[in-house]
């Protein structure tokens, strides 16, 4: 990469650092064993985020933050999730959830929105395509015209089901639901059966999103599933200190060794926005 292009990239990375989007892991537990998820390599303890850690997190987050409950577990397995959403909502912090939807029902969906949830994201993989119509049955009859915009379907695909997911993508868009297609990737090399690209640019995700795990540790990204490359902890480091640590990586091609094995398309998409 020549100096001119690298300078443009650094400017874009600096812009991403101002977005204050947080991926919060409130549990490392999961009720599924999805084929594209390297949970078998997870060595961290299976546990929920405690109230104490969450209360510290709320104080730690900067103003006008956006919180995305995902991490490396199923958020609905933490029974405190509705309280977490309500607490953040009262602080004018927007919230989103990424769920496999297996624990959803109509009552839970309405409760989450009543507590202040802004966006419910549902991941659909090839063996769970039936969940699309199940969720639509829950919400179609009673949601107002604008409420359907609070539901987003993330269609996870590979070469074996791309055509099917294309059809669902078109179907959901016609119904005015937010819909994204996401290609299965190497998860930083933990999914070795997916071929990582060799000639990569730096990661936009690292600069766009701050990942905080169940213990309050700040990971470089969700693909660092065992928190090997920690940036700090919310109990000992301020948000400003974490941003300064991230600034040290401006212009770097790789943040850590796992970046060399990562083919997640979002590392590029963030830089293109």
Coordinates of C-alpha atoms in Angstrom, one line a residue:
X1 CA 0.0 0.0 0.0
X2 CA 1.5 3.4 -1.0
X3 CA 1.8 6.3 1.4
X4 CA -1.1 8.2 0.0
X5 CA -3.6 5.3 0.3
X6 CA -2.2 4.5 3.8
X7 CA -2.9 8.0 4.9
X8 CA -6.5 7.8 3.6
X9 CA -6.9 4.6 5.5
X10 CA -5.6 6.1 8.7
X11 CA -8.0 9.0 8.4
X12 CA -10.9 6.5 8.0
X13 CA -9.7 4.5 11.0
X14 CA -9.7 7.6 13.1
X15 CA -13.3 8.3 12.0
X16 CA -14.3 4.8 13.1
X17 CA -12.7 5.3 16.5
X18 CA -15.4 8.0 17.1
X19 CA -18.4 5.7 16.6
X20 CA -18.5 4.2 20.1
X21 CA -20.1 0.9 19.2
X22 CA -19.8 -1.8 21.8
X23 CA -20.2 -5.6 21.4
X24 CA -21.0 -6.8 24.9
X25 CA -20.8 -10.5 25.9
X26 CA -23.2 -11.1 28.7
X27 CA -22.8 -14.8 28.7
X28 CA -20.4 -17.5 27.3
X29 CA -23.1 -20.1 27.5
X30 CA -25.0 -21.3 24.5
X31 CA -27.8 -23.7 23.9
X32 CA -26.7 -24.6 20.4
X33 CA -23.7 -26.1 18.6
X34 CA -23.8 -24.3 15.2
X35 CA -21.6 -25.8 12.6
X36 CA -19.7 -22.6 11.8
X37 CA -19.1 -21.7 15.5
X38 CA -15.7 -22.7 17.0
X39 CA -17.2 -23.1 20.6
X40 CA -15.2 -26.4 21.0
X41 CA -12.1 -24.2 21.1
X42 CA -13.5 -21.9 23.9
X43 CA -11.3 -22.3 27.0
X44 CA -12.9 -19.5 29.1
X45 CA -15.4 -20.4 31.8
X46 CA -19.0 -20.8 30.8
X47 CA -20.8 -18.1 32.9
X48 CA -23.0 -15.1 32.8
X49 CA -22.0 -11.5 33.3
X50 CA -22.7 -10.5 36.9
X51 CA -24.8 -7.5 38.0
X52 CA -21.6 -6.0 39.5
X53 CA -19.7 -6.1 36.2
X54 CA -22.7 -4.8 34.3
X55 CA -23.2 -1.8 36.7
X56 CA -19.5 -1.0 36.3
X57 CA -19.9 -1.2 32.5
X58 CA -22.8 1.2 32.5
X59 CA -20.7 3.8 34.3
X60 CA -17.7 3.0 32.1
X61 CA -19.5 3.5 28.7
X62 CA -19.2 7.0 27.1
X63 CA -22.2 9.0 26.3
X64 CA -24.2 8.3 23.1
X65 CA -22.9 4.8 23.0
X66 CA -24.5 2.0 21.0
X67 CA -24.5 -1.4 22.7
X68 CA -24.8 -4.7 20.8
X69 CA -25.4 -7.8 23.0
X70 CA -23.6 -10.7 21.2
X71 CA -20.1 -11.8 22.1
X72 CA -19.6 -15.5 22.2
X73 CA -22.8 -16.8 23.8
X74 CA -26.6 -16.6 23.5
X75 CA -27.7 -13.4 25.2
X76 CA -31.1 -14.8 26.1
X77 CA -29.4 -17.3 28.5
X78 CA -28.7 -14.4 30.9
X79 CA -31.9 -13.8 32.7
X80 CA -30.8 -10.3 33.6
X81 CA -31.0 -9.2 29.9
X82 CA -34.3 -7.3 30.2
X83 CA -32.9 -5.4 33.2
X84 CA -29.7 -4.6 31.3
X85 CA -31.6 -3.2 28.4
X86 CA -33.8 -1.1 30.6
X87 CA -30.8 0.3 32.5
X88 CA -29.0 1.3 29.3
X89 CA -32.2 2.7 27.8
X90 CA -32.6 5.0 30.8
X91 CA -29.1 6.2 30.0
X92 CA -30.1 7.0 26.4
X93 CA -27.8 4.2 25.2
X94 CA -29.3 2.3 22.3
X95 CA -29.3 -1.5 22.4
X96 CA -29.4 -4.4 20.0
X97 CA -29.4 -8.2 20.5
X98 CA -27.9 -10.9 18.3
X99 CA -29.8 -14.1 19.0
X100 CA -30.2 -17.6 17.5
X101 CA -33.9 -17.2 18.3
X102 CA -34.4 -20.7 19.7
X103 CA -35.5 -19.2 23.0
X104 CA -37.8 -16.5 21.6
X105 CA -41.5 -16.4 21.9
X106 CA -44.0 -13.7 21.4
X107 CA -44.0 -12.8 25.1
X108 CA -40.2 -12.4 25.3
X109 CA -40.1 -10.3 22.1
X110 CA -42.6 -7.8 23.4
X111 CA -40.9 -7.7 26.9
X112 CA -37.6 -6.9 25.3
X113 CA -39.0 -4.0 23.3
X114 CA -41.0 -2.8 26.3
X115 CA -37.8 -2.5 28.2
X116 CA -36.3 -0.3 25.5
X117 CA -34.7 -2.6 23.0
X118 CA -34.0 -0.8 19.7
X119 CA -33.2 -3.7 17.4
X120 CA -33.6 -7.5 17.6
X121 CA -31.2 -9.3 15.3
X122 CA -31.9 -12.9 14.5
X123 CA -29.2 -15.1 13.0
X124 CA -30.5 -17.8 10.7
X125 CA -28.2 -20.6 9.6
X126 CA -29.1 -23.4 7.1
X127 CA -30.5 -25.9 9.6
X128 CA -32.7 -23.2 11.2
X129 CA -34.3 -21.6 8.2
X130 CA -37.7 -22.6 9.6
X131 CA -37.2 -19.9 12.3
X132 CA -37.9 -17.2 9.8
X133 CA -41.6 -18.0 9.5
X134 CA -41.8 -18.8 13.2
X135 CA -40.7 -15.3 14.1
X136 CA -42.9 -13.8 11.5
X137 CA -45.9 -15.6 13.0
X138 CA -45.0 -14.0 16.4
X139 CA -44.9 -10.5 15.2
X140 CA -47.0 -10.0 12.1
X141 CA -50.5 -9.8 13.5
X142 CA -49.9 -7.2 16.2
X143 CA -46.9 -5.0 15.4
X144 CA -47.6 -1.6 14.2
X145 CA -46.5 -0.5 10.7
X146 CA -43.1 0.9 11.9
X147 CA -42.3 -1.7 14.5
X148 CA -41.3 -4.3 11.9
X149 CA -38.2 -2.2 11.4
X150 CA -37.0 -3.3 14.8
X151 CA -36.4 -6.8 13.5
X152 CA -33.4 -7.7 11.5
X153 CA -32.7 -11.1 10.0
X154 CA -29.1 -12.0 9.5
X155 CA -28.9 -14.8 6.9
X156 CA -25.7 -16.8 7.5
X157 CA -24.7 -18.6 4.3
X158 CA -22.0 -20.6 2.6
X159 CA -21.8 -22.3 -0.8
X160 CA -24.2 -25.0 0.2
X161 CA -27.2 -22.7 1.0
X162 CA -26.5 -19.4 -0.7
X163 CA -29.3 -19.8 -3.2
X164 CA -31.8 -20.5 -0.5
X165 CA -30.7 -17.6 1.5
X166 CA -31.0 -15.3 -1.5
X167 CA -34.6 -16.3 -1.8
X168 CA -35.2 -15.6 1.9
X169 CA -33.4 -12.3 1.5
X170 CA -35.7 -11.2 -1.3
X171 CA -38.8 -12.5 0.5
X172 CA -38.0 -10.6 3.8
X173 CA -37.1 -7.4 1.9
X174 CA -40.5 -7.5 0.2
X175 CA -42.0 -7.6 3.7
X176 CA -39.9 -4.5 4.6
X177 CA -37.8 -6.3 7.2
X178 CA -34.2 -5.3 7.7
X179 CA -32.2 -8.1 6.2
X180 CA -28.5 -8.8 5.8
X181 CA -26.6 -11.7 4.3
X182 CA -23.4 -12.7 6.1
X183 CA -20.9 -15.1 4.7
X184 CA -19.4 -17.7 7.0
X185 CA -15.7 -16.9 7.7
X186 CA -12.6 -18.4 9.3
X187 CA -13.2 -16.8 12.7
X188 CA -9.6 -15.7 12.8
X189 CA -8.4 -19.2 11.9
X190 CA -10.4 -21.1 14.5
X191 CA -12.5 -22.5 11.6
X192 CA -9.7 -24.0 9.7
X193 CA -12.0 -25.6 7.1
X194 CA -12.6 -22.1 5.7
X195 CA -9.8 -20.7 3.6
X196 CA -8.5 -17.4 4.9
X197 CA -7.2 -14.9 2.4
X198 CA -3.4 -14.2 2.3
X199 CA -3.3 -10.6 1.1
X200 CA -5.4 -8.5 3.5
X201 CA -5.7 -4.9 4.5
X202 CA -6.0 -3.7 8.1
X203 CA -9.2 -4.4 10.0
X204 CA -11.9 -1.8 10.2
X205 CA -13.8 -3.8 12.8
X206 CA -11.1 -3.3 15.4
X207 CA -11.5 0.5 15.1
X208 CA -15.3 0.5 14.7
X209 CA -16.2 -1.8 17.6
X210 CA -15.0 -2.3 21.2
X211 CA -15.5 -5.9 22.4
X212 CA -16.1 -6.4 26.1
X213 CA -16.4 -9.9 27.4
X214 CA -18.3 -11.4 30.3
X215 CA -15.5 -10.6 32.8
X216 CA -15.2 -7.0 31.6
X217 CA -12.0 -7.7 29.6
X218 CA -11.6 -5.7 26.4
X219 CA -10.8 -8.0 23.5
X220 CA -9.4 -7.0 20.2
X221 CA -12.4 -8.6 18.5
X222 CA -15.0 -11.4 18.9
X223 CA -12.8 -13.8 17.0
X224 CA -10.2 -13.7 19.8
X225 CA -12.5 -16.2 21.6
X226 CA -10.1 -16.8 24.5
X227 CA -9.0 -13.2 25.0
X228 CA -5.4 -13.8 24.2
X229 CA -4.8 -10.3 23.0
X230 CA -6.5 -8.3 25.7
X231 CA -6.5 -4.5 25.6
X232 CA -7.4 -4.0 29.2
X233 CA -10.4 -4.2 31.6
X234 CA -13.2 -1.9 32.5
X235 CA -12.3 -2.2 36.2
X236 CA -8.7 -0.9 35.6
X237 CA -8.7 1.0 32.3
X238 CA -10.8 4.0 31.3
X239 CA -12.5 4.1 27.9
X240 CA -10.1 6.9 26.9
X241 CA -7.1 4.6 27.7
X242 CA -8.5 1.9 25.5
X243 CA -8.9 4.4 22.6
X244 CA -5.3 5.5 23.0
X245 CA -4.2 1.8 22.8
X246 CA -6.2 1.4 19.6
X247 CA -4.6 4.5 18.1
X248 CA -1.2 2.7 18.4
X249 CA -2.5 0.3 15.7
X250 CA -3.5 3.0 13.1
X251 CA -2.3 1.9 9.7
X252 CA -1.2 -1.6 10.8
X253 CA -2.0 -4.4 8.4
X254 CA -2.6 -6.9 11.3
X255 CA -3.6 -6.2 14.9
X256 CA -2.6 -9.7 16.1
X257 CA -1.6 -13.1 14.7
X258 CA -5.2 -14.2 14.2
X259 CA -5.7 -11.3 11.8
X260 CA -3.6 -13.2 9.2
X261 CA -6.1 -16.0 9.2
X262 CA -9.2 -13.8 9.2
X263 CA -11.4 -13.5 6.1
X264 CA -14.4 -11.8 7.8
X265 CA -15.8 -9.5 5.1
X266 CA -16.8 -7.0 7.8
X267 CA -13.1 -6.0 8.3
X268 CA -13.4 -4.4 4.9
X269 CA -17.1 -3.3 5.0
X270 CA -16.5 -1.0 8.0
X271 CA -13.7 0.7 6.1
X272 CA -16.0 1.3 3.1
X273 CA -18.8 3.0 5.0

